[in-house]
Tab-separated table of C-alpha atoms in Angstrom:
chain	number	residue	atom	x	y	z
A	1	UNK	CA	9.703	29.849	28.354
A	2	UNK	CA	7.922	27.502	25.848
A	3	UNK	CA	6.440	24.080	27.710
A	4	UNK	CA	7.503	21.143	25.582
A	5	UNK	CA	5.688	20.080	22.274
A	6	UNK	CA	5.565	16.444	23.329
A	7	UNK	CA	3.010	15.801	26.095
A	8	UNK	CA	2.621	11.515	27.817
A	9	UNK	CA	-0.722	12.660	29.665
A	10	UNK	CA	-1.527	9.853	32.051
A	11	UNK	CA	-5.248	9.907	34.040
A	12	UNK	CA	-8.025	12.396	33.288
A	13	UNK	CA	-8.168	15.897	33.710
A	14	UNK	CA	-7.564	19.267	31.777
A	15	UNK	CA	-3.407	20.044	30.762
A	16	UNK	CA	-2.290	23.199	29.369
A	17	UNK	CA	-0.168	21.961	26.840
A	18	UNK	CA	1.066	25.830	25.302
A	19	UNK	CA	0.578	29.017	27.340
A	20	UNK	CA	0.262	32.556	25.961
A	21	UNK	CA	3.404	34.146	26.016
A	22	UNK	CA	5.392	31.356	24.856
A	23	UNK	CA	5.485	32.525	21.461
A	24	UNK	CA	5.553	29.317	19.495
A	25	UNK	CA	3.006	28.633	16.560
A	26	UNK	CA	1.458	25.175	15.741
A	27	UNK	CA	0.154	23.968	12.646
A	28	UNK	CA	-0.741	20.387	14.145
A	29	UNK	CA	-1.599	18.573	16.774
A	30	UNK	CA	-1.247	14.784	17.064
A	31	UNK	CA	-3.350	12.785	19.948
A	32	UNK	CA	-2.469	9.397	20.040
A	33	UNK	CA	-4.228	6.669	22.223
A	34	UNK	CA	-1.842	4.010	23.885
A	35	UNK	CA	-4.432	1.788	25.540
A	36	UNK	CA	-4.660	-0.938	24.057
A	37	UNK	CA	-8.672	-1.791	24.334
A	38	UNK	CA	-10.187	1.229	25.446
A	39	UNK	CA	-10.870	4.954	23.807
A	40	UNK	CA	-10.621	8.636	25.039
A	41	UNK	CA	-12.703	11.101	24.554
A	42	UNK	CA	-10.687	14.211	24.583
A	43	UNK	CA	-11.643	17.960	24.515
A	44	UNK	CA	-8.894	20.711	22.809
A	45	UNK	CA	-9.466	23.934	23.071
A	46	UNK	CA	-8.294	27.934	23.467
A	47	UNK	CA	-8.340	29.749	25.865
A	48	UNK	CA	-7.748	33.329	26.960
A	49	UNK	CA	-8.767	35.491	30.185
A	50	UNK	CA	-11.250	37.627	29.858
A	51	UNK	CA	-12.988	36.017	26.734
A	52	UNK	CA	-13.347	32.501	27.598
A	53	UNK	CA	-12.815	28.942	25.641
A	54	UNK	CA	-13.027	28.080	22.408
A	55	UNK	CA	-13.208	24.734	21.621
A	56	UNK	CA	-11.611	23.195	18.840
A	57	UNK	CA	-12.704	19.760	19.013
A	58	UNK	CA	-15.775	18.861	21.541
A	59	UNK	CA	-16.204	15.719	23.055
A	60	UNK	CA	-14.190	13.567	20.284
A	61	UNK	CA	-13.688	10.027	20.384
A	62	UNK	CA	-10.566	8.220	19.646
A	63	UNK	CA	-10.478	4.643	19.832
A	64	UNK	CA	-7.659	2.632	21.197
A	65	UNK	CA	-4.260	2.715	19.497
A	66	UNK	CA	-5.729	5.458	17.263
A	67	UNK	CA	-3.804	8.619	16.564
A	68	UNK	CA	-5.491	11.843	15.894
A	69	UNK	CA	-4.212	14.619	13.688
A	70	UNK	CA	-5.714	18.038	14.017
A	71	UNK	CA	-4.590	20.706	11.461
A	72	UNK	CA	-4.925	24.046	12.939
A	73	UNK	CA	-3.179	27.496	13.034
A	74	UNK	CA	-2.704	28.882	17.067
A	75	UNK	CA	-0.376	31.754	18.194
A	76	UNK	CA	1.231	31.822	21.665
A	77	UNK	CA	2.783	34.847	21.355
A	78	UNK	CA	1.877	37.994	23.710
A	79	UNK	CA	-1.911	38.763	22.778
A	80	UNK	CA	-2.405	35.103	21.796
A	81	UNK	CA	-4.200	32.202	22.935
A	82	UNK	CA	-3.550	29.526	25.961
A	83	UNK	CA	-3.932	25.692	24.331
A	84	UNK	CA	-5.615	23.138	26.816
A	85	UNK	CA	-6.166	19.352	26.098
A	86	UNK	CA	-8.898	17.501	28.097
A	87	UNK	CA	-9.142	13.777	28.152
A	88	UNK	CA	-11.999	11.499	29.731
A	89	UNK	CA	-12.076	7.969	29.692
A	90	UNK	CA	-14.190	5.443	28.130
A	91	UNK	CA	-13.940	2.586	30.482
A	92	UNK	CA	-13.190	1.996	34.634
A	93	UNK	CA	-8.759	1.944	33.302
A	94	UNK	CA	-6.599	5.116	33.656
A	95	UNK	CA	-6.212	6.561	30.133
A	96	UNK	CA	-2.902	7.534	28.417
A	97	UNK	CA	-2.693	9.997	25.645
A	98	UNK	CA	0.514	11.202	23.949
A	99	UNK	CA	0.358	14.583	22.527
A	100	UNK	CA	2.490	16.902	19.998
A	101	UNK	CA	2.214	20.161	18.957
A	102	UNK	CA	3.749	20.544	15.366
């Protein structure tokens, strides 16, 4: 079964947003910042056992109450790809990242 397409990711730390099997495609994926002063750095990548990650974005920056769009072409389906998100923050307050898979 799919995981949901809209993520509230609160604190840092790697999420598996989509999982291989759950046979879903995405086109996008939007990473919005909802602190108000401080940015994320965040980390999306691929992954699949036996042949490691793939990052898709390394160690990007987005600033407070800053969305990012990433336009992209992944495949859950048996065979495919895992989709992990991993967000650092910027400053000593507990980020908070909302995140959808289009």
């Amino acid at each position: 079964m799919a995981r949901s397409r809209y993520n509230n990711l609160s604190g840092e730390g790697t999420t598996e947003l989509l999982r291989e099997g759950d046979n879903v495609s995405v086109s996008k994926i939007s990473m919005a910042n909802l602190h108000a002063s401080n940015a994320v750095t965040v980390d999306l990548f691929i992954q699949k056992q036996n042949l490691g990650k793939f990052y898709l974005i390394k160690n990007v920056s987005i600033p407070a109450l800053t969305s990012l769009i990433y336009d992209t072409t992944i495949d859950t389906k048996d065979g495919g790809f895992s989709l992990f998100i991993n967000i650092t923050k910027s400053a000593s307050e507990t980020p908070v990242v909302d995140v959808i898979t289009f």
